[in-house]
XYZ file of C-alpha atoms in Angstrom:
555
model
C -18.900 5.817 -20.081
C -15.504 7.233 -18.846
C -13.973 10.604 -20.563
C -11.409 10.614 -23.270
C -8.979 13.297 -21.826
C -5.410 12.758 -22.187
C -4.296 14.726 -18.868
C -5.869 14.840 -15.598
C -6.261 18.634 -16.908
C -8.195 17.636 -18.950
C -10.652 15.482 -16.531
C -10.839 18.389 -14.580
C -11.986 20.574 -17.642
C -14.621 17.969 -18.052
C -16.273 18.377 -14.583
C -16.837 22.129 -15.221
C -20.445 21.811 -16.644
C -21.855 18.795 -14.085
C -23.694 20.067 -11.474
C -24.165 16.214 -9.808
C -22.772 15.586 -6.471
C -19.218 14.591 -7.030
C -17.495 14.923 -3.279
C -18.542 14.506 -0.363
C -16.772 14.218 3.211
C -18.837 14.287 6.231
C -21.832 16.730 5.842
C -20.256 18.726 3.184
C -21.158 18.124 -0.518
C -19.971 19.816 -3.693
C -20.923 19.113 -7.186
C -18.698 18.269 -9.840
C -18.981 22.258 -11.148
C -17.977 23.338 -7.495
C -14.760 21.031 -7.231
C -13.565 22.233 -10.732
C -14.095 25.759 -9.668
C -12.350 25.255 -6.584
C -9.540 23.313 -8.505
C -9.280 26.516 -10.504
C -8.960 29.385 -7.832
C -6.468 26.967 -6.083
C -4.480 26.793 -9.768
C -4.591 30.337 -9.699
C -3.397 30.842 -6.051
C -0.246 28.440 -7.075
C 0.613 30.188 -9.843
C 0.753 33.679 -7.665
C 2.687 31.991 -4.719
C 4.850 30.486 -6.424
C 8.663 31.705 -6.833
C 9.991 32.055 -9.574
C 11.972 29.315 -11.348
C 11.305 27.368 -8.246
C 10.316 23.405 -9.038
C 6.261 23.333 -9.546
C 5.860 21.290 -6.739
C 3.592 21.333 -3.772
C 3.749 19.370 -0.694
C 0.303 17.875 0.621
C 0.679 17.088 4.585
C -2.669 16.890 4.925
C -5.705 14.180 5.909
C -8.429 12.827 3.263
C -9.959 16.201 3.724
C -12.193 17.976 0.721
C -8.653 20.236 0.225
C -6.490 17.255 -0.729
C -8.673 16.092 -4.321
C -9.118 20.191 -4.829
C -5.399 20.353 -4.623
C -4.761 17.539 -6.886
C -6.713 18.803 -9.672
C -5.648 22.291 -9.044
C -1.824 21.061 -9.900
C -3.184 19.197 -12.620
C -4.687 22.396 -14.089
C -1.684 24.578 -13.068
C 1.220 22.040 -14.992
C 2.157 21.734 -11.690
C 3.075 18.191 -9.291
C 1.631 16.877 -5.798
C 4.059 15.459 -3.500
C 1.899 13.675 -0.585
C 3.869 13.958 2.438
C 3.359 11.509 5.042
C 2.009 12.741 8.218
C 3.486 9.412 10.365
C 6.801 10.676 9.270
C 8.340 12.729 12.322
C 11.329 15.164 13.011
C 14.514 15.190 10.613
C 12.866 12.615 8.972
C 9.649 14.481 7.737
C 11.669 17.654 6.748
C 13.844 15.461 4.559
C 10.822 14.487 2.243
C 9.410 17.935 2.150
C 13.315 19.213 1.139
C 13.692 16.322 -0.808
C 10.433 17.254 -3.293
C 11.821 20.542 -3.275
C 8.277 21.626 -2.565
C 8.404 25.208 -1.892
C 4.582 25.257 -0.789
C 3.366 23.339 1.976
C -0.341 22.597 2.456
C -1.336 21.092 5.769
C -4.132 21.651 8.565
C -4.140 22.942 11.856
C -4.072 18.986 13.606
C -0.626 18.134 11.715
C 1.383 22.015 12.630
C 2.901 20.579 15.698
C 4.828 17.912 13.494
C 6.038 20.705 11.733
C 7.478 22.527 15.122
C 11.214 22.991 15.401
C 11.628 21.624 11.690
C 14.387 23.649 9.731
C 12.385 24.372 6.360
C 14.010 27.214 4.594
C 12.406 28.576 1.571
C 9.202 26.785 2.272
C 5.720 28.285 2.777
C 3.169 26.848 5.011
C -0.312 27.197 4.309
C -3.376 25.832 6.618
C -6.024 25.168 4.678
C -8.681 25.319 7.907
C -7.524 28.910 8.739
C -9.031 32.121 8.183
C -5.803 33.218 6.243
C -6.226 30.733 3.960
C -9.431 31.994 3.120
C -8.526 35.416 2.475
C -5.961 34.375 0.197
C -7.955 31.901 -2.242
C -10.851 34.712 -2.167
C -9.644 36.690 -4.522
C -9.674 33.858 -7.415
C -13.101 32.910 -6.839
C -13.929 33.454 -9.995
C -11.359 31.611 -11.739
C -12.093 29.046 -14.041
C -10.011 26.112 -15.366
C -7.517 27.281 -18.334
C -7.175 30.765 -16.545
C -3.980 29.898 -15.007
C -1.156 27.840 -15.411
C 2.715 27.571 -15.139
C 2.835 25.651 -18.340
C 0.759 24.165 -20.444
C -0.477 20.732 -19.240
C 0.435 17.962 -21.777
C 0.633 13.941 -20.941
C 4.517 14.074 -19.693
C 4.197 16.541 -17.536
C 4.761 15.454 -13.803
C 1.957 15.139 -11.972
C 2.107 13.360 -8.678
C 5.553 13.114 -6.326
C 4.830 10.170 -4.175
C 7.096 7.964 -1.685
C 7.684 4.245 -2.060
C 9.009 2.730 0.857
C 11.443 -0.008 1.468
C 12.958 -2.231 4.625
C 15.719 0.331 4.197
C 16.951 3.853 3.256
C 14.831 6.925 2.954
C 11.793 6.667 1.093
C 11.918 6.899 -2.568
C 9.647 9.653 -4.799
C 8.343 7.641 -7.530
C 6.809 10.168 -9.977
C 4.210 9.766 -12.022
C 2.938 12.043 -15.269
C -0.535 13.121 -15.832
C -0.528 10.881 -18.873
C -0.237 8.150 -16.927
C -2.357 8.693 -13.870
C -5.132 9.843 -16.846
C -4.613 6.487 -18.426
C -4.390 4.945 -15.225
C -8.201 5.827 -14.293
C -9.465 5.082 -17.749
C -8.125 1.488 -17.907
C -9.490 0.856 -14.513
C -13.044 2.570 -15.577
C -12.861 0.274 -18.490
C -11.964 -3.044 -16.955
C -14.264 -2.675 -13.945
C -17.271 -1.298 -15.774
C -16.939 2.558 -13.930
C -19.638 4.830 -14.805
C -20.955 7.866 -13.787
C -23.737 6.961 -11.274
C -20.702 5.192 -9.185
C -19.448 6.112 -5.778
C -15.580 5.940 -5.214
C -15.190 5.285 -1.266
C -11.540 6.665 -0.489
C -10.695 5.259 2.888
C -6.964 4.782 2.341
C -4.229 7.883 3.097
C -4.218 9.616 -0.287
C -0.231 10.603 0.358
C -0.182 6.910 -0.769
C -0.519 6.167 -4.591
C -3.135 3.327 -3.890
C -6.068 6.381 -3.154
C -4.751 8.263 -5.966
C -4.335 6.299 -8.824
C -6.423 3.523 -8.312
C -9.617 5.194 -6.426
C -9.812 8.955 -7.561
C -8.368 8.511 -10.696
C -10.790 6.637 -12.289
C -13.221 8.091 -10.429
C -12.297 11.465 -12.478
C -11.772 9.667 -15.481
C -15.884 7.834 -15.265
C -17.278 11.407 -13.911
C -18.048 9.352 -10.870
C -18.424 10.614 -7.030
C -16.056 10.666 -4.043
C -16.584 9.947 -0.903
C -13.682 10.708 1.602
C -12.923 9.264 4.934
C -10.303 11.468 6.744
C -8.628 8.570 8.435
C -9.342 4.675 7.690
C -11.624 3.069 10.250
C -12.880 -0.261 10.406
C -15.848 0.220 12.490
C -17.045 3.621 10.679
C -16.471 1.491 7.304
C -20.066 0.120 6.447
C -21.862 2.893 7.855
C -19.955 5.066 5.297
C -20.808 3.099 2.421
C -24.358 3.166 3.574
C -24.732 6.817 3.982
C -22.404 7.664 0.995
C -23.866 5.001 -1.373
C -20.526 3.739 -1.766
C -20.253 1.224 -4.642
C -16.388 1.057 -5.468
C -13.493 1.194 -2.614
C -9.782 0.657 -2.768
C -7.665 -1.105 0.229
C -4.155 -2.529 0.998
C -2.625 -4.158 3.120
C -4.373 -5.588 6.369
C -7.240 -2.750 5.824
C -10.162 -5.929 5.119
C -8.343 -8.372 7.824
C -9.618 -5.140 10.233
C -13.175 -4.688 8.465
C -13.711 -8.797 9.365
C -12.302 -8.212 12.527
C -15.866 -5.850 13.758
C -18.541 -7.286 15.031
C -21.169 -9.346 12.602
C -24.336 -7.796 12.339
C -27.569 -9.585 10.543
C -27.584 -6.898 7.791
C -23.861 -7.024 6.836
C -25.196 -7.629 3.340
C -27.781 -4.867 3.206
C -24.982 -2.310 1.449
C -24.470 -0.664 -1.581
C -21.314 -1.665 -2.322
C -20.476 -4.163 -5.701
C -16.597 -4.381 -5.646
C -13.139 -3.536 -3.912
C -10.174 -3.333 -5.746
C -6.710 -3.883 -3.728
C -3.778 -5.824 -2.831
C -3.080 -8.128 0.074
C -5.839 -9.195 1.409
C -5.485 -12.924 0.592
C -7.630 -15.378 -0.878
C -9.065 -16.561 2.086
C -9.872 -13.408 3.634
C -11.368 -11.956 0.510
C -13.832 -15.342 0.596
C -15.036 -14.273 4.206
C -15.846 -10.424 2.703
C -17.780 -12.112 -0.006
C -19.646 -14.374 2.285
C -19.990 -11.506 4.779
C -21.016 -8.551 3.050
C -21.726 -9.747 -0.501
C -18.802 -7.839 -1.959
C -16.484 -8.924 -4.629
C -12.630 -8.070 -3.859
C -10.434 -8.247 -6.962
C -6.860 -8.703 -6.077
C -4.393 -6.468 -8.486
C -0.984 -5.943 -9.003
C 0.713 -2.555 -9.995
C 4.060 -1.693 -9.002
C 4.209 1.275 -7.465
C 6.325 2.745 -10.034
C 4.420 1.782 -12.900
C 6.687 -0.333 -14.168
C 4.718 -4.015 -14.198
C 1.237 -4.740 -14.001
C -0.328 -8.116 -14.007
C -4.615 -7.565 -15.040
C -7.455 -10.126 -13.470
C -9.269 -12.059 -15.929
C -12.695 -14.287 -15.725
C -10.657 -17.272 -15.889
C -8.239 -16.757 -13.254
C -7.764 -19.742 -10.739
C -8.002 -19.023 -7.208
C -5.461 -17.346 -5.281
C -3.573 -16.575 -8.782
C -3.115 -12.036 -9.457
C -3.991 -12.816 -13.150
C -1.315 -12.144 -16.632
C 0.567 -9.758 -17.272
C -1.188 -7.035 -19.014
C -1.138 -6.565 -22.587
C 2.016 -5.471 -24.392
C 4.017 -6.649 -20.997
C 6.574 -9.207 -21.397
C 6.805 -10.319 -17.729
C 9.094 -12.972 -16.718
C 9.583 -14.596 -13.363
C 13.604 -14.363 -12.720
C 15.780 -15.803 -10.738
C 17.860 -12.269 -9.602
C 21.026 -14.425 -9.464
C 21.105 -16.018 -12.686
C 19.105 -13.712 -14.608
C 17.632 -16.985 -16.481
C 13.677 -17.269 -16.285
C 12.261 -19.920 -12.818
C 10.587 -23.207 -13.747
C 6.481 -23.061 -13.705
C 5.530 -23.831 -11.043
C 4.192 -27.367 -9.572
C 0.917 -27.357 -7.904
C -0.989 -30.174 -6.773
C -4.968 -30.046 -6.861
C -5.571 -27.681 -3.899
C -3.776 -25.497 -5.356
C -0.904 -25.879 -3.134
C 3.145 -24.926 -4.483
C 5.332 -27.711 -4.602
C 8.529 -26.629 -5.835
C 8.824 -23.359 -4.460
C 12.455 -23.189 -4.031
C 12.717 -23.410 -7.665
C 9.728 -21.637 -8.828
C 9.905 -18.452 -7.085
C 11.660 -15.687 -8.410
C 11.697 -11.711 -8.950
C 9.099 -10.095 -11.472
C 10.460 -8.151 -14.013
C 9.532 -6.502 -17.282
C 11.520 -7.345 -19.747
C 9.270 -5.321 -22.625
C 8.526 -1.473 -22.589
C 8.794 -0.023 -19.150
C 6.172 3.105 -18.065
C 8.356 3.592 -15.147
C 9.167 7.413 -15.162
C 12.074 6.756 -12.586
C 12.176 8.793 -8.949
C 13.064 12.080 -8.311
C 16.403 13.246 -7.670
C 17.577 9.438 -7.088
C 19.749 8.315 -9.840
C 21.126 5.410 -7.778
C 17.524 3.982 -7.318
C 16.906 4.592 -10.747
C 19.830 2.480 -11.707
C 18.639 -0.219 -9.075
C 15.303 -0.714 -10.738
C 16.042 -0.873 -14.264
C 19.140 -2.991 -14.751
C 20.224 -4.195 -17.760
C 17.275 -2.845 -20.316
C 14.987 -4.656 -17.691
C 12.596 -3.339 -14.737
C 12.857 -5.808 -11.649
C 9.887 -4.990 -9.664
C 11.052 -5.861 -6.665
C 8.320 -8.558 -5.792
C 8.234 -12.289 -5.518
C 6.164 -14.528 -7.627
C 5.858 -17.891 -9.410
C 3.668 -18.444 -12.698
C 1.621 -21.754 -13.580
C 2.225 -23.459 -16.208
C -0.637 -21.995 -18.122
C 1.011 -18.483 -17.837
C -0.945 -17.234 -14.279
C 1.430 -15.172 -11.986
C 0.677 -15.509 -8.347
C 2.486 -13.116 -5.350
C 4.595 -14.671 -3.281
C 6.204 -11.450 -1.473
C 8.427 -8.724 -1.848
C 12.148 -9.640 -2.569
C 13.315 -8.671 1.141
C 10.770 -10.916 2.518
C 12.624 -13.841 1.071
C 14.204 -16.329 4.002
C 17.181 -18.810 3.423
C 16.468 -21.684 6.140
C 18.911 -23.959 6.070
C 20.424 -23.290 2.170
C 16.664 -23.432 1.073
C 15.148 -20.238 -0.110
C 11.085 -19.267 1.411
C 9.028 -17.001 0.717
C 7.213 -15.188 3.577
C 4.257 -14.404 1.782
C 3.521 -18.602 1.150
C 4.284 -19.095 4.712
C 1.519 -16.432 5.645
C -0.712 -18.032 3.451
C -1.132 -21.376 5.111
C -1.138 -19.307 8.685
C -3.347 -17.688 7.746
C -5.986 -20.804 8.276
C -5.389 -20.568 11.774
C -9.029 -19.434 12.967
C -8.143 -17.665 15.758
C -5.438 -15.534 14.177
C -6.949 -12.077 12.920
C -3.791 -11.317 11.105
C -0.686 -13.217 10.259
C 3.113 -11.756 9.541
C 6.033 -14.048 8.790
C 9.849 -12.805 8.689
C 13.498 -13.272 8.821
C 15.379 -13.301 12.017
C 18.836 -14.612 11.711
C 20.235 -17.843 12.535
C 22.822 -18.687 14.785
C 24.994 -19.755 12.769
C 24.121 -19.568 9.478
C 21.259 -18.067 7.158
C 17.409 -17.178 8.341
C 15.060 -18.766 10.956
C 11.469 -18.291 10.652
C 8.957 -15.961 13.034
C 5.324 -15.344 13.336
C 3.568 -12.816 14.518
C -0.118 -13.692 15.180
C -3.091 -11.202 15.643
C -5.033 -12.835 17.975
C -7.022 -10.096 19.658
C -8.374 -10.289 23.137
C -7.977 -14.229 23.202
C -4.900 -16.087 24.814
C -1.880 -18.067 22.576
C -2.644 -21.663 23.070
C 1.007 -23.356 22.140
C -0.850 -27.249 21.972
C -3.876 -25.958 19.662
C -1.338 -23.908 17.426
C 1.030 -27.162 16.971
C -1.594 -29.213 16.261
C -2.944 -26.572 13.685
C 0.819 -26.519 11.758
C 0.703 -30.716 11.801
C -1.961 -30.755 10.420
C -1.173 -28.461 7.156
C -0.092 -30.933 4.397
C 1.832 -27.903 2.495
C 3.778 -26.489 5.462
C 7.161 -27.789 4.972
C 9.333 -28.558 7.810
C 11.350 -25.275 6.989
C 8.444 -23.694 6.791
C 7.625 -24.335 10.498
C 8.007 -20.859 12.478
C 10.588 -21.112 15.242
C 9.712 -18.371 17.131
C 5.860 -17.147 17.252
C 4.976 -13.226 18.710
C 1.589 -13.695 19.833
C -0.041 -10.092 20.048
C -3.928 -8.298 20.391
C -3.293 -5.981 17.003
C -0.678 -6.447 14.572
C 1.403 -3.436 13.954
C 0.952 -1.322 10.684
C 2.545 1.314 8.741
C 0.162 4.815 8.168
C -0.795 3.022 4.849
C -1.895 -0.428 6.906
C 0.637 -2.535 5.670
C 2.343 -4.812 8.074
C 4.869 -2.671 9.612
C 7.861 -5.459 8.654
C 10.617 -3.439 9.463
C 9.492 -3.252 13.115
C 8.855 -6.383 13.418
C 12.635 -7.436 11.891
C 14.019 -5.078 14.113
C 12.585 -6.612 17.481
C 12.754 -9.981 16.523
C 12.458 -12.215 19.797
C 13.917 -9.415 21.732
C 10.498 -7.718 21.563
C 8.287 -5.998 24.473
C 5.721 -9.054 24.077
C 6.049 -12.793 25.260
C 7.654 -15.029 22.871
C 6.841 -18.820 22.411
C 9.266 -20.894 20.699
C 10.773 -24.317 19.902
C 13.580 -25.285 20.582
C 14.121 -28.343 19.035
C 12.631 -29.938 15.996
C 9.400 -31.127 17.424
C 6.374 -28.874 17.041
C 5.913 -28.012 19.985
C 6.063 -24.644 21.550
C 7.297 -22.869 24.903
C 7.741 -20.041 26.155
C 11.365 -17.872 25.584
C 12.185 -17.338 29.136
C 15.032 -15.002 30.162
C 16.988 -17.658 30.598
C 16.318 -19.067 27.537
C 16.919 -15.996 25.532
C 20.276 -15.532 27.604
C 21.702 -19.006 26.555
C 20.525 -18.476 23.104
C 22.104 -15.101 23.315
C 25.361 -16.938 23.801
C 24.967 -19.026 20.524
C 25.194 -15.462 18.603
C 27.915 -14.076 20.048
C 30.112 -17.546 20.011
C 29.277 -17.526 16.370
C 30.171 -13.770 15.693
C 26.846 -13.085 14.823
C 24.375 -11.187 17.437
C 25.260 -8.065 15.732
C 22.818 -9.373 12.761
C 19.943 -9.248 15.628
C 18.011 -6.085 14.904
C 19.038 -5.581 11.209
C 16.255 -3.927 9.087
């Protein structure tokens, strides 16, 4: 039975008289009572440090450490709005999102100060939460309680959270969210997974990344549940954590379950507490081998980041389909240059697309948008809601009986001679290659005209074997001949972004002039050799007689 509060103020009010265990991270443990308390005298401290008329934000630059959840409810109680900073971020880079949040307090931990050396901050104060200064400065409000202080009063539209969306280009984008929102945001997710107070959220992901937040604590807060905290994701600390926290609920994206299969089996695999994980990306097939494996059910969602579109899982959802569109969502699947809705979509009985070129198109929200637009960033604003509609950004296709199914993000769409792919389907059916851990298909430009289509494979410790990889891709009745990768980066861990998402704009960037050995064909047969120097050299020459090598290592 989840609480009824309309803020996350008002979740934190709630924990005040529970004296259950509700965090714990390594050996330390504090109830419910003590993380409210501690929410309070950190509300309190805010409210003190604060300058006046400055923005009531606070910057976050820290690990999942006990201090990060405190400081999320303390802004809750205080009125006042996290911005996670992102501690991969380096140099000019890192001081333009703390600038950019206008966060005039800085909370980070000893490990992270030297990426703050050198960085031109003015007007910001640092605080490390694992010093003894620290310490002497909360000490005073030890006795606060929740309600004693607060910049203004919390209501629903007040902001809440400051957090950074990134793209293939530009600087990253502070999506903010309300603590209306992230409030309702834990209660739906309480409600539709059956949340309840005897649960154990597992948050293994960064929480500067709004999967952690909204999706793991949230609802944790919102069911009165536990939290266990991992400071950094690991795959091989990830079932002894559930086992010694009791875990029963985790959150993951991006290639975070492609690692967890990648450990060693052991015979008790199953023997965990564990009954569901909630995410995106991990693929059909994958999530069948963490079933099998571990006796876990993942549910594949879809959010937008922003808030802006969400698509809910229901019992009768075919395989490898996200689900509908939520209710009171009119979602359409668009074609972004005609603005008229894409055909359903043809699929024979494997499941298996057959008109993707026509079926594939942009999600967008064509109803009532929660989006509550990004800060400072009227231009992105006006990218994302055009025309009375929000375009999400992401590729999908819908079945004829109304399913919607992911088929990438917008910039991960490839144009191979005139005919439009989408990475995402091409990873898919790669992604039945056995010996590949992890798959990534992109863009690297043609020639002469349009996109050509390369691979990176995961394979671990074991060798590329060209023969055994072209007779896997012959054999796949769905791989079109376009679909057919013409270059293929075979490498022992597939490169990630601090949130473990495929780190695409690297991989764009290097295309086959990359640090690893290429394979590639070079001709229409599937068959693959390696790109020698030579080989690169004379295909070199191609570009530049066509005008177009300066494409090579576009974003």
């Amino acid at each position: 039975m989840g609480m009824t509060g309309t803020t996350v103020a008002d979740l934190v009010h709630a924990q005040w008289d529970d004296h259950r265990p509700g965090l714990r991270c390594e050996d330390r443990v504090l109830t419910h009572h003590q993380v409210a308390a501690g929410a309070a005298a950190r509300a309190a401290l805010l409210v003190d440090l604060l300058p006046p008329g400055a923005e009531p934000h606070v910057g976050v630059l820290l690990d999942n450490t006990p201090e990060y959840p405190l400081w999320l409810s303390a802004a809750a109680l205080a009125g006042a709005a996290v911005a996670g900073i992102n501690p991969t971020r380096r140099g000019a880079e890192l001081a333009r999102d703390i600038l950019h949040t206008e966060c005039r307090l800085l909370l980070t931990e000893r490990t992270h100060l030297p990426l703050l050396d050198g960085l031109e901050l003015p007007g910001v104060r640092i605080l490390v939460t694992d010093s003894e200064e620290y310490e002497q400065l909360l000490a005073p409000y030890a006795n606060a309680a929740p309600g004693d202080a607060a910049l203004a009063p919390p209501d629903p539209s007040r902001r809440m959270l400051l957090y950074f969306t990134s793209g293939s280009t530009g600087a990253p984008k502070a999506a903010i969210c309300s603590q209306g929102r992230l409030a309702a945001a834990g209660r739906s997710l309480v409600e539709h997974f059956g949340v309840g107070r005897d649960d154990v959220h597992y948050v293994c992901m960064p929480m500067f990344h709004g999967n952690a937040v909204i999706a793991d604590w949230s609802p944790a807060l919102a069911a009165g549940a536990a939290v266990a905290l991992r400071r950094r994701f690991s795959a091989s600390g990830f079932l002894d954590d559930v086992r010694a926290y009791g875990a029963t609920y985790f959150t993951y994206v991006g290639r975070a379950v492609q690692y967890i299969l990648a450990t060693p089996e052991r015979p008790d695999d199953r023997d965990n507490p564990l009954r569901l994980g909630f995410g995106t990306e991990a693929g059909a097939v994958d999530a069948a081998r963490f079933a099998e494996r571990f006796g876990v059910r993942l549910v594949e969602g879809y959010g937008s980041s922003e808030g802006g579109a969400a698509v809910q899982r229901t019992p009768d959802t075919p395989p490898g389909a996200i689900g509908r569109a939520t209710p009171g969502d009119d979602l359409a699947v668009v074609d972004p240059a005609t603005g008229e809705e894409c055909p359903a979509a043809c699929l024979d009985e494997a499941g298996r697309l057959l008109n993707g070129a026509d079926a594939i198109g942009e999600l967008v929200n064509r109803g009532r948008s929660p989006f509550e637009g990004y800060w400072r960033n009227p231009e992105a604003d006006a990218a994302r809601v055009r025309g009375g509609w929000y375009w999400t950004g992401d590729l999908f296709f819908r079945d004829p009986k109304g399913f919607l199914y992911f088929a990438g993000r917008s910039d991960d769409r490839l144009r191979v001679d005139s005919e439009n792919l989408a990475a995402a389907m091409i990873e898919n059916i790669l992604a039945r290659y056995e010996p590949a851990a992890a798959v990534a298909v992109y863009a690297v430009p043609d020639p002469v005209a349009g996109d050509q289509v390369m691979a990176t494979l995961a394979l671990g410790d074991a060798p590329f074997d060209p023969g055994d990889f072209g007779r896997f891709l012959a054999a796949q009745g769905d791989l079109g001949p376009k679909m057919l990768p013409r270059f293929v980066r075979p490498v022992r861990r597939m490169p990630v972004t601090a949130t473990n998402k495929v780190h695409r704009v690297a991989l764009r960037r290097a295309g086959f002039r990359c640090p690893d050995p290429v394979w590639w064909r070079p001709d229409t047969e599937v068959s693959y050799e390696p790109l020698t120097p030579a080989a690169e050299s004379a295909l070199l020459d191609r570009y530049r007689e066509q005008g177009r090598e300066e494409l090579l290592g576009r974003l």
